[in-house]
Amino acid sequence: MALRPAQVNIKALDGSAVGRFWAEALGWNAFQPGVTTYVGPGDDLVWPDPVVVGIDIVPVPEPKTAAKNRIHLDLATTSEAHQAELVARLKAIGATPAHVGQGEMPWTVLADPEGNEFCVLEPRDIYRDTGPIAVMVVDSTDPRAMAHFWGEALDWPLHEVTDDHAVLRSAKGTGPYLEFLRTPGVKTAPDRIHLDLLPYPGDDKAAEVARLRALGATDLDLGQGDVPWTCLTDPEGHEFCVLALS
């Protein structure tokens, strides 16, 4: 039994505009199957995508208030020229420089039009086959513990683990990495970004949710009411949802 990340969920005041930004940023397309805007590859909406982790933009009435999200995306590049071109193009479509205490680094930290931070990485061989999203990065107080929980939740093997960071990826060797990065401070407020997980075909959603609770997940009540997905938090309080296959 296991789950897979189906999409990164981003809350936005203007879901359509933020969706268009991310579609242009990733070279994908934006689709509006309902109230949300889904960003994924290809000319037609395929959900769940068999390989990539998509982005789902959900409209909300509240703006971003936290100084920094505890989850962000790292984008891959293939050369220094590609990195420079991508940064310039992102700024042209609405990205702004972001300062999160990074100092002088080879990557560039930006924010989307509603202030959600992300990084444009310098070229790294390890990310040559991830697609445009190289890494889903989660701030953590204990990366080793997070690696244990999420490794069991997703059945993803560890690629590297230290006291400061832990890196996992699908055993299929496709799609982005998931990294837990030791970061000062603890989570104190709901995030604008979270992961949406999906059972594999033939697996039972209720059984998967029960398994996550046994691993240390906690039920989360956001006033969502009677919905087909289940809202949970991991042992450090990061929100995530378990979706139902339609």
Coordinates of N, CA and C in Angstrom, one line a residue:
M1 N 0.8 -1.2 0.0 CA 0.0 0.0 0.0 C 0.9 1.2 0.0
A2 N 0.5 2.2 -0.7 CA 1.2 3.5 -0.8 C 0.4 4.5 -1.5
L3 N 0.8 5.8 -1.4 CA 0.2 6.9 -2.1 C 1.2 7.6 -3.0
R4 N 0.7 8.4 -3.9 CA 1.6 9.1 -4.8 C 1.1 10.6 -4.7
P5 N 2.1 11.6 -4.8 CA 1.7 13.0 -5.0 C 1.1 13.2 -6.3
A6 N -0.2 13.6 -6.4 CA -0.8 13.9 -7.6 C -0.6 15.3 -8.1
Q7 N -0.6 16.2 -7.1 CA -0.5 17.6 -7.4 C 0.0 18.4 -6.2
V8 N 0.6 19.6 -6.5 CA 0.9 20.6 -5.5 C -0.3 21.6 -5.5
N9 N -0.9 21.8 -4.3 CA -2.0 22.6 -4.2 C -1.6 24.0 -3.7
I10 N -1.9 25.0 -4.5 CA -1.6 26.4 -4.1 C -2.8 27.3 -4.0
K11 N -3.0 27.9 -2.9 CA -4.1 28.8 -2.7 C -3.8 30.2 -3.3
A12 N -4.8 30.8 -3.9 CA -4.6 32.1 -4.5 C -5.8 33.0 -4.5
L13 N -5.6 34.3 -4.4 CA -6.7 35.2 -4.6 C -7.3 35.2 -6.0
D14 N -6.4 35.2 -7.0 CA -6.7 35.1 -8.4 C -6.2 33.8 -9.0
G15 N -7.0 32.7 -8.8 CA -6.5 31.4 -9.3 C -6.2 31.4 -10.7
S16 N -7.0 32.0 -11.6 CA -6.7 32.0 -13.0 C -5.4 32.6 -13.3
A17 N -5.1 33.8 -12.8 CA -3.9 34.5 -13.0 C -2.6 33.7 -12.5
V18 N -2.7 33.2 -11.3 CA -1.6 32.4 -10.8 C -1.4 31.1 -11.6
G19 N -2.5 30.5 -12.1 CA -2.4 29.4 -12.9 C -1.7 29.7 -14.2
R20 N -2.1 30.8 -14.8 CA -1.4 31.2 -16.1 C 0.1 31.4 -15.9
F21 N 0.4 32.0 -14.7 CA 1.9 32.2 -14.4 C 2.6 30.9 -14.4
W22 N 2.1 30.0 -13.6 CA 2.8 28.7 -13.4 C 2.8 27.9 -14.7
A23 N 1.8 28.0 -15.5 CA 1.8 27.3 -16.8 C 2.9 27.9 -17.7
E24 N 3.1 29.2 -17.7 CA 4.1 29.8 -18.5 C 5.5 29.4 -17.9
A25 N 5.6 29.4 -16.6 CA 6.8 29.2 -15.9 C 7.4 27.8 -16.2
L26 N 6.4 26.8 -16.3 CA 6.8 25.4 -16.5 C 6.8 24.9 -17.9
G27 N 6.2 25.8 -18.8 CA 6.0 25.4 -20.2 C 4.9 24.4 -20.3
W28 N 4.0 24.4 -19.4 CA 2.8 23.5 -19.4 C 1.6 24.3 -19.8
N29 N 0.4 23.8 -19.6 CA -0.9 24.4 -20.0 C -1.7 24.5 -18.7
A30 N -2.6 25.5 -18.7 CA -3.5 25.7 -17.6 C -4.9 25.3 -18.1
F31 N -5.6 24.5 -17.2 CA -6.9 24.0 -17.5 C -7.9 24.4 -16.4
Q32 N -9.1 24.6 -16.7 CA -10.1 25.0 -15.7 C -11.2 24.0 -15.8
P33 N -11.1 22.8 -15.1 CA -12.1 21.8 -15.1 C -13.3 22.2 -14.2
G34 N -13.1 23.2 -13.4 CA -14.1 23.6 -12.4 C -13.7 24.9 -11.8
V35 N -13.8 25.0 -10.5 CA -13.4 26.3 -9.8 C -11.9 26.4 -9.7
T36 N -11.2 25.3 -9.8 CA -9.8 25.4 -9.6 C -9.1 25.5 -11.0
T37 N -7.8 25.9 -11.0 CA -7.0 25.9 -12.3 C -5.9 24.9 -12.1
Y38 N -6.0 23.9 -13.0 CA -5.0 22.8 -13.0 C -3.9 23.1 -14.0
V39 N -2.6 22.9 -13.6 CA -1.5 23.2 -14.5 C -0.8 21.8 -14.8
G40 N -0.7 21.4 -16.0 CA -0.1 20.1 -16.3 C 0.4 20.2 -17.8
P41 N 1.2 19.1 -18.1 CA 1.8 19.1 -19.5 C 0.7 18.6 -20.5
G42 N 1.0 18.9 -21.8 CA 0.2 18.4 -22.8 C -0.9 19.4 -23.2
D43 N -1.5 19.1 -24.4 CA -2.6 20.0 -24.8 C -4.0 19.7 -24.3
D44 N -4.1 18.5 -23.7 CA -5.3 18.0 -23.1 C -5.2 17.7 -21.7
L45 N -6.2 17.9 -20.9 CA -6.1 17.6 -19.4 C -6.1 16.1 -19.2
V46 N -5.0 15.7 -18.6 CA -4.9 14.3 -18.1 C -4.6 14.3 -16.6
W47 N -5.6 13.7 -15.9 CA -5.5 13.7 -14.4 C -6.0 12.4 -13.9
P48 N -5.2 11.8 -13.1 CA -3.8 12.2 -12.7 C -2.8 11.9 -13.8
D49 N -1.9 12.7 -13.9 CA -0.8 12.5 -14.9 C 0.0 11.3 -14.5
P50 N 0.4 10.4 -15.4 CA 1.1 9.2 -15.0 C 2.5 9.4 -14.5
V51 N 3.1 10.6 -14.8 CA 4.5 10.8 -14.4 C 4.6 12.0 -13.6
V52 N 4.2 13.2 -14.1 CA 4.5 14.4 -13.4 C 3.6 14.7 -12.2
V53 N 4.0 15.6 -11.3 CA 3.2 16.1 -10.3 C 2.7 17.5 -10.8
G54 N 1.4 17.6 -10.9 CA 0.8 18.8 -11.4 C 0.7 19.9 -10.4
I55 N 0.1 21.0 -10.7 CA -0.2 22.1 -9.8 C -1.7 22.4 -9.9
D56 N -2.3 22.5 -8.8 CA -3.7 22.9 -8.7 C -3.9 24.2 -7.9
I57 N -4.4 25.2 -8.6 CA -4.5 26.5 -8.0 C -6.0 26.6 -7.5
V58 N -6.1 26.9 -6.2 CA -7.5 26.9 -5.6 C -7.8 28.4 -5.1
P59 N -8.8 29.0 -5.6 CA -9.1 30.4 -5.2 C -9.6 30.4 -3.8
V60 N -9.1 31.4 -3.1 CA -9.5 31.7 -1.7 C -9.6 33.2 -1.5
P61 N -10.4 33.6 -0.5 CA -10.6 35.0 -0.3 C -9.5 35.7 0.5
E62 N -8.6 35.0 1.1 CA -7.5 35.6 2.0 C -6.2 35.7 1.2
P63 N -5.5 36.8 1.4 CA -4.1 36.9 0.8 C -3.1 36.2 1.6
K64 N -1.9 36.0 1.0 CA -0.8 35.4 1.8 C -0.4 36.4 2.9
T65 N -0.2 35.9 4.1 CA 0.2 36.7 5.2 C 1.5 36.2 5.8
A66 N 1.8 35.0 5.7 CA 3.0 34.4 6.3 C 4.2 35.0 5.6
A67 N 5.3 35.3 6.4 CA 6.5 35.8 5.8 C 7.1 34.9 4.8
K68 N 7.0 33.6 5.0 CA 7.6 32.6 4.1 C 6.8 31.3 4.2
N69 N 6.4 30.8 3.0 CA 5.8 29.5 3.0 C 6.8 28.4 3.5
R70 N 6.3 27.3 4.1 CA 7.2 26.3 4.5 C 7.3 25.2 3.5
I71 N 6.6 25.3 2.4 CA 6.8 24.4 1.2 C 7.0 25.3 0.0
H72 N 8.0 24.9 -0.8 CA 8.2 25.6 -2.1 C 8.7 24.7 -3.1
L73 N 8.8 25.2 -4.4 CA 9.2 24.4 -5.5 C 10.6 24.9 -5.9
D74 N 11.5 23.9 -6.4 CA 12.7 24.2 -7.0 C 12.6 23.9 -8.5
L75 N 12.9 24.8 -9.4 CA 12.8 24.5 -10.8 C 14.1 24.1 -11.4
A76 N 14.1 23.2 -12.3 CA 15.4 22.7 -12.9 C 15.8 23.5 -14.1
T77 N 17.1 23.6 -14.3 CA 17.6 24.2 -15.6 C 18.7 23.3 -16.1
T78 N 19.0 23.5 -17.4 CA 20.0 22.6 -18.1 C 21.3 23.2 -18.3
S79 N 21.4 24.5 -18.1 CA 22.7 25.2 -18.3 C 22.6 26.6 -17.6
E80 N 23.8 27.2 -17.5 CA 23.8 28.6 -16.9 C 23.0 29.5 -17.8
A81 N 23.1 29.4 -19.1 CA 22.3 30.2 -20.0 C 20.8 30.0 -19.8
H82 N 20.4 28.7 -19.7 CA 19.0 28.4 -19.5 C 18.5 29.0 -18.2
Q83 N 19.3 28.9 -17.1 CA 19.0 29.5 -15.8 C 18.7 31.0 -16.0
A84 N 19.7 31.7 -16.6 CA 19.5 33.2 -16.8 C 18.3 33.5 -17.6
E85 N 18.1 32.7 -18.7 CA 16.9 33.0 -19.6 C 15.6 32.8 -18.8
L86 N 15.6 31.7 -18.0 CA 14.4 31.4 -17.3 C 14.1 32.5 -16.2
V87 N 15.1 32.9 -15.5 CA 14.9 33.9 -14.5 C 14.4 35.2 -15.1
A88 N 14.9 35.6 -16.3 CA 14.5 36.8 -17.0 C 13.1 36.7 -17.5
R89 N 12.7 35.5 -18.0 CA 11.4 35.3 -18.5 C 10.4 35.3 -17.4
L90 N 10.7 34.7 -16.2 CA 9.8 34.7 -15.1 C 9.6 36.0 -14.5
K91 N 10.6 36.9 -14.5 CA 10.4 38.3 -14.0 C 9.5 39.0 -15.0
A92 N 9.6 38.7 -16.3 CA 8.8 39.4 -17.3 C 7.3 39.1 -17.2
I93 N 7.0 37.9 -16.6 CA 5.6 37.5 -16.5 C 5.0 37.7 -15.1
G94 N 5.8 38.3 -14.2 CA 5.2 38.7 -12.9 C 6.0 38.2 -11.7
A95 N 7.1 37.4 -11.8 CA 7.8 37.0 -10.7 C 8.7 38.2 -10.1
T96 N 8.9 38.1 -8.8 CA 9.7 39.2 -8.2 C 10.8 38.5 -7.3
P97 N 11.9 39.2 -7.2 CA 13.0 38.6 -6.3 C 12.5 38.5 -4.9
A98 N 12.9 37.4 -4.2 CA 12.5 37.1 -2.9 C 13.7 36.9 -2.0
H99 N 13.6 37.4 -0.8 CA 14.8 37.4 0.1 C 14.3 36.6 1.4
V100 N 14.9 35.4 1.5 CA 14.6 34.5 2.6 C 15.8 34.2 3.5
G101 N 16.8 35.1 3.4 CA 18.0 34.9 4.1 C 19.0 33.9 3.4
Q102 N 18.9 33.8 2.1 CA 19.7 32.9 1.4 C 21.1 33.3 1.1
G103 N 21.4 34.6 1.2 CA 22.8 35.1 1.0 C 23.2 34.9 -0.5
E104 N 24.5 34.7 -0.7 CA 25.0 34.5 -2.0 C 25.0 33.0 -2.4
M105 N 24.1 32.7 -3.3 CA 23.9 31.3 -3.7 C 23.9 31.2 -5.2
P106 N 24.1 30.0 -5.7 CA 24.1 29.8 -7.2 C 22.7 29.7 -7.7
W107 N 21.7 29.6 -6.9 CA 20.3 29.6 -7.4 C 19.7 30.9 -7.1
T108 N 18.5 31.2 -7.8 CA 17.8 32.4 -7.7 C 16.5 32.2 -7.0
V109 N 16.2 33.0 -6.0 CA 15.0 32.9 -5.2 C 14.0 34.0 -5.8
L110 N 12.8 33.5 -6.2 CA 11.8 34.4 -6.7 C 10.5 34.1 -6.0
A111 N 9.5 34.9 -6.2 CA 8.1 34.7 -5.7 C 7.2 34.9 -6.9
D112 N 6.1 34.1 -6.9 CA 5.1 34.2 -7.9 C 4.3 35.5 -7.7
P113 N 3.3 35.8 -8.6 CA 2.6 37.1 -8.4 C 1.9 37.3 -7.1
E114 N 1.6 36.2 -6.3 CA 1.0 36.4 -5.0 C 1.9 36.1 -3.9
G115 N 3.2 36.1 -4.1 CA 4.2 36.0 -3.1 C 4.7 34.7 -2.7
N116 N 4.3 33.6 -3.4 CA 4.8 32.3 -3.1 C 6.2 32.0 -3.6
E117 N 7.1 31.8 -2.7 CA 8.5 31.6 -3.0 C 8.8 30.4 -3.8
F118 N 9.8 30.5 -4.7 CA 10.3 29.3 -5.4 C 11.7 29.6 -5.8
C119 N 12.5 28.6 -6.2 CA 13.9 28.7 -6.6 C 14.1 28.3 -8.0
V120 N 14.9 29.0 -8.7 CA 15.4 28.5 -10.0 C 16.8 28.1 -9.8
L121 N 17.0 26.8 -9.9 CA 18.3 26.2 -9.6 C 19.3 26.4 -10.7
E122 N 20.6 26.4 -10.3 CA 21.6 26.2 -11.3 C 21.6 24.8 -11.9
P123 N 22.2 24.6 -13.0 CA 22.1 23.2 -13.6 C 22.8 22.2 -12.7
R124 N 22.1 21.1 -12.5 CA 22.6 20.0 -11.7 C 22.3 18.7 -12.4
D125 N 23.3 17.8 -12.5 CA 23.0 16.6 -13.2 C 21.9 15.7 -12.6
I126 N 21.8 15.8 -11.3 CA 20.8 14.9 -10.6 C 19.4 15.2 -11.1
Y127 N 19.2 16.5 -11.5 CA 17.8 16.8 -11.9 C 17.6 16.9 -13.4
R128 N 18.4 16.2 -14.2 CA 18.3 16.2 -15.6 C 17.1 15.5 -16.2
D129 N 16.5 14.6 -15.4 CA 15.3 13.9 -15.9 C 14.1 14.1 -15.0
T130 N 14.0 15.2 -14.3 CA 12.9 15.4 -13.4 C 11.7 16.1 -14.1
G131 N 12.0 16.8 -15.2 CA 11.0 17.7 -15.8 C 11.3 19.1 -15.2
P132 N 10.4 20.0 -15.4 CA 10.6 21.4 -15.0 C 10.6 21.6 -13.5
I133 N 9.9 20.8 -12.7 CA 9.9 20.8 -11.3 C 11.0 19.8 -10.8
A134 N 12.0 20.3 -10.2 CA 13.1 19.4 -9.8 C 12.8 18.8 -8.4
V135 N 12.4 19.7 -7.5 CA 12.2 19.3 -6.1 C 11.0 20.0 -5.5
M136 N 10.3 19.3 -4.6 CA 9.3 19.8 -3.7 C 10.0 19.9 -2.4
V137 N 10.2 21.1 -1.9 CA 11.0 21.3 -0.7 C 10.1 21.7 0.5
V138 N 10.3 21.0 1.6 CA 9.5 21.2 2.8 C 10.4 21.6 4.0
D139 N 10.2 22.7 4.6 CA 10.9 23.1 5.8 C 10.6 22.1 6.9
S140 N 11.6 21.8 7.7 CA 11.4 20.7 8.7 C 12.3 21.0 9.9
T141 N 11.8 20.6 11.1 CA 12.6 20.7 12.3 C 13.4 19.4 12.5
D142 N 12.9 18.3 11.9 CA 13.6 17.0 12.0 C 13.5 16.2 10.7
P143 N 14.4 16.5 9.8 CA 14.3 15.8 8.5 C 14.3 14.3 8.5
R144 N 15.1 13.7 9.5 CA 15.1 12.3 9.6 C 13.7 11.7 9.9
A145 N 13.0 12.3 10.8 CA 11.7 11.9 11.2 C 10.7 12.1 10.0
M146 N 10.8 13.2 9.3 CA 10.0 13.4 8.2 C 10.2 12.4 7.1
A147 N 11.5 12.1 6.9 CA 11.8 11.1 5.9 C 11.2 9.8 6.2
H148 N 11.2 9.4 7.5 CA 10.5 8.1 7.9 C 9.1 8.2 7.6
F149 N 8.4 9.2 8.0 CA 6.9 9.3 7.8 C 6.6 9.3 6.3
W150 N 7.2 10.2 5.5 CA 6.8 10.4 4.1 C 7.3 9.2 3.3
G151 N 8.5 8.6 3.7 CA 8.9 7.4 3.0 C 7.9 6.3 3.1
E152 N 7.4 6.1 4.3 CA 6.4 5.1 4.5 C 5.1 5.5 3.8
A153 N 4.7 6.7 3.9 CA 3.4 7.2 3.2 C 3.4 6.9 1.7
L154 N 4.6 7.3 1.1 CA 4.7 7.2 -0.4 C 5.3 5.9 -0.9
D155 N 6.0 5.2 0.0 CA 6.9 4.1 -0.4 C 7.9 4.6 -1.3
W156 N 8.5 5.7 -1.0 CA 9.6 6.3 -1.8 C 10.9 6.0 -1.1
P157 N 11.9 5.5 -1.8 CA 13.2 5.2 -1.1 C 14.0 6.5 -0.8
L158 N 14.8 6.5 0.2 CA 15.7 7.6 0.5 C 16.9 7.6 -0.4
H159 N 17.2 8.8 -0.9 CA 18.4 9.0 -1.7 C 19.5 9.5 -0.8
E160 N 19.2 10.3 0.2 CA 20.2 10.9 1.1 C 19.5 11.3 2.3
V161 N 20.1 11.1 3.5 CA 19.6 11.6 4.7 C 20.7 12.0 5.7
T162 N 20.6 13.2 6.3 CA 21.5 13.7 7.3 C 20.6 14.4 8.3
D163 N 21.3 15.0 9.3 CA 20.5 15.7 10.3 C 19.9 17.0 9.7
D164 N 20.5 17.5 8.6 CA 20.1 18.7 8.0 C 19.1 18.6 6.8
H165 N 19.1 17.5 6.2 CA 18.2 17.3 5.1 C 18.0 15.9 4.7
A166 N 16.8 15.6 4.1 CA 16.5 14.2 3.7 C 15.9 14.3 2.3
V167 N 16.3 13.4 1.4 CA 15.8 13.5 0.0 C 15.2 12.1 -0.4
L168 N 14.0 12.2 -0.9 CA 13.3 11.0 -1.4 C 12.9 11.1 -2.9
R169 N 12.7 10.0 -3.5 CA 12.1 10.1 -4.9 C 11.4 8.8 -5.2
S170 N 10.5 8.8 -6.1 CA 9.8 7.6 -6.5 C 10.8 6.5 -6.9
A171 N 10.5 5.3 -6.6 CA 11.3 4.2 -7.0 C 11.3 4.0 -8.5
K172 N 10.4 4.6 -9.2 CA 10.3 4.5 -10.7 C 11.4 5.4 -11.3
G173 N 12.0 6.3 -10.5 CA 13.0 7.2 -11.0 C 12.4 8.3 -12.0
T174 N 11.1 8.7 -11.7 CA 10.5 9.7 -12.5 C 9.9 10.8 -11.6
G175 N 9.7 12.0 -12.2 CA 9.2 13.1 -11.5 C 10.1 13.8 -10.6
P176 N 9.6 14.7 -9.8 CA 10.5 15.5 -8.9 C 10.9 14.7 -7.6
Y177 N 11.9 15.2 -7.0 CA 12.3 14.7 -5.7 C 11.5 15.4 -4.6
L178 N 11.5 14.8 -3.4 CA 10.9 15.4 -2.2 C 12.0 15.6 -1.2
E179 N 12.2 16.9 -0.8 CA 13.3 17.1 0.2 C 12.8 17.8 1.4
F180 N 13.3 17.3 2.6 CA 13.0 18.0 3.9 C 14.3 18.7 4.3
L181 N 14.1 20.0 4.5 CA 15.3 20.8 4.8 C 15.2 21.4 6.2
R182 N 16.2 21.1 7.1 CA 16.2 21.6 8.4 C 16.1 23.2 8.4
T183 N 15.1 23.7 9.0 CA 14.9 25.2 9.0 C 14.6 25.7 10.4
P184 N 15.1 26.8 10.9 CA 14.8 27.3 12.2 C 13.3 27.6 12.3
G185 N 12.8 27.5 13.5 CA 11.4 27.8 13.7 C 10.5 26.6 13.5
V186 N 9.3 26.8 13.9 CA 8.3 25.7 13.8 C 7.1 26.2 13.1
K187 N 6.3 25.4 12.5 CA 5.1 25.8 11.8 C 4.1 26.3 12.8
T188 N 3.5 27.5 12.5 CA 2.6 28.1 13.4 C 1.2 28.5 12.7
A189 N 1.2 28.4 11.4 CA -0.1 28.8 10.7 C -0.2 27.9 9.5
P190 N -1.5 27.8 9.0 CA -1.7 27.0 7.8 C -0.9 27.6 6.6
D191 N -0.4 26.7 5.7 CA 0.4 27.2 4.6 C -0.5 27.4 3.4
R192 N 0.1 28.2 2.5 CA -0.6 28.4 1.2 C -0.4 27.3 0.2
I193 N 0.5 26.4 0.5 CA 0.9 25.3 -0.4 C 0.9 24.0 0.4
H194 N 0.3 23.0 -0.2 CA 0.4 21.7 0.4 C 0.3 20.6 -0.7
L195 N 0.6 19.4 -0.4 CA 0.6 18.3 -1.3 C -0.8 17.6 -1.3
D196 N -1.2 17.2 -2.4 CA -2.4 16.3 -2.5 C -2.0 14.9 -3.0
L197 N -2.3 13.9 -2.2 CA -1.9 12.6 -2.5 C -3.1 11.8 -3.0
L198 N -2.7 10.7 -3.7 CA -3.7 9.9 -4.4 C -3.4 8.4 -4.2
P199 N -4.4 7.6 -3.9 CA -4.2 6.1 -3.9 C -3.9 5.6 -5.3
Y200 N -3.2 4.5 -5.4 CA -3.1 3.9 -6.7 C -4.3 3.1 -7.0
P201 N -4.6 2.9 -8.3 CA -5.8 2.2 -8.7 C -5.9 0.8 -8.0
G202 N -7.0 0.5 -7.5 CA -7.3 -0.7 -6.8 C -7.0 -0.6 -5.3
D203 N -6.4 0.5 -4.8 CA -6.2 0.6 -3.4 C -7.3 1.3 -2.8
D204 N -7.6 1.1 -1.5 CA -8.7 1.6 -0.8 C -8.3 2.9 -0.1
K205 N -9.0 4.0 -0.4 CA -8.7 5.3 0.2 C -8.8 5.3 1.7
A206 N -9.9 4.7 2.3 CA -10.1 4.7 3.7 C -9.0 3.9 4.4
A207 N -8.5 2.8 3.8 CA -7.4 2.0 4.4 C -6.1 2.8 4.3
E208 N -5.9 3.6 3.3 CA -4.7 4.4 3.2 C -4.7 5.5 4.3
V209 N -5.9 6.1 4.5 CA -6.0 7.1 5.5 C -5.7 6.5 6.9
A210 N -6.3 5.4 7.1 CA -6.0 4.7 8.4 C -4.6 4.4 8.6
R211 N -3.9 4.0 7.5 CA -2.5 3.7 7.6 C -1.7 4.9 7.9
L212 N -2.0 6.1 7.3 CA -1.3 7.3 7.6 C -1.5 7.7 9.1
R213 N -2.7 7.6 9.6 CA -3.0 7.9 11.0 C -2.1 7.0 11.9
A214 N -1.9 5.8 11.5 CA -1.1 4.9 12.3 C 0.4 5.3 12.3
L215 N 0.8 5.9 11.2 CA 2.1 6.4 11.0 C 2.4 7.7 11.8
G216 N 1.3 8.4 12.2 CA 1.5 9.6 12.9 C 0.7 10.8 12.4
A217 N 0.0 10.6 11.3 CA -0.8 11.7 10.7 C -2.0 12.1 11.7
T218 N -2.4 13.3 11.6 CA -3.5 13.8 12.4 C -4.6 14.4 11.5
D219 N -5.9 14.1 11.9 CA -7.0 14.7 11.2 C -7.0 16.2 11.3
L220 N -7.4 16.9 10.2 CA -7.4 18.3 10.1 C -8.8 18.8 9.7
D221 N -9.3 19.7 10.5 CA -10.6 20.3 10.2 C -10.5 21.7 9.8
L222 N -10.6 22.0 8.5 CA -10.5 23.4 8.0 C -11.9 23.9 7.7
G223 N -13.0 23.3 8.2 CA -14.3 23.7 7.8 C -14.7 23.2 6.4
Q224 N -14.0 22.1 6.0 CA -14.2 21.6 4.6 C -15.5 20.9 4.4
G225 N -16.1 20.5 5.5 CA -17.4 19.8 5.5 C -17.3 18.5 4.8
D226 N -18.4 18.1 4.2 CA -18.5 16.7 3.6 C -17.9 16.8 2.2
V227 N -16.7 16.4 2.1 CA -16.0 16.4 0.8 C -15.4 15.0 0.5
P228 N -15.0 14.7 -0.7 CA -14.5 13.4 -1.0 C -13.0 13.2 -0.7
W229 N -12.4 14.2 -0.3 CA -11.0 14.1 0.1 C -10.9 14.2 1.7
T230 N -9.7 13.7 2.2 CA -9.5 13.8 3.6 C -8.3 14.7 3.9
C231 N -8.5 15.6 4.8 CA -7.4 16.6 5.2 C -6.7 16.0 6.4
L232 N -5.4 16.0 6.4 CA -4.5 15.5 7.4 C -3.4 16.5 7.6
T233 N -2.6 16.2 8.7 CA -1.3 16.9 8.9 C -0.3 15.8 9.2
D234 N 1.0 16.0 8.8 CA 2.0 15.1 9.1 C 2.5 15.4 10.5
P235 N 3.4 14.6 11.1 CA 3.8 14.8 12.5 C 4.4 16.2 12.8
E236 N 4.8 17.0 11.8 CA 5.3 18.3 12.1 C 4.2 19.4 11.8
G237 N 3.0 18.9 11.4 CA 1.9 19.9 11.2 C 1.7 20.4 9.8
H238 N 2.5 19.8 8.8 CA 2.3 20.2 7.4 C 1.0 19.6 6.9
E239 N 0.1 20.4 6.4 CA -1.2 19.9 5.8 C -1.0 19.2 4.6
F240 N -1.8 18.2 4.3 CA -1.9 17.5 3.1 C -3.2 16.8 2.9
C241 N -3.6 16.5 1.7 CA -4.9 15.9 1.5 C -4.8 14.6 0.8
V242 N -5.6 13.6 1.1 CA -5.7 12.4 0.4 C -7.0 12.4 -0.5
L243 N -6.8 12.4 -1.8 CA -7.9 12.6 -2.7 C -8.5 11.2 -3.0
A244 N -9.6 11.2 -3.7 CA -10.3 10.0 -4.1 C -10.2 9.9 -5.6
L245 N -9.9 8.7 -6.1 CA -10.0 8.5 -7.6 C -11.4 8.7 -8.0
S246 N -11.6 9.5 -9.1 CA -13.0 9.7 -9.6 C -13.4 8.5 -10.4

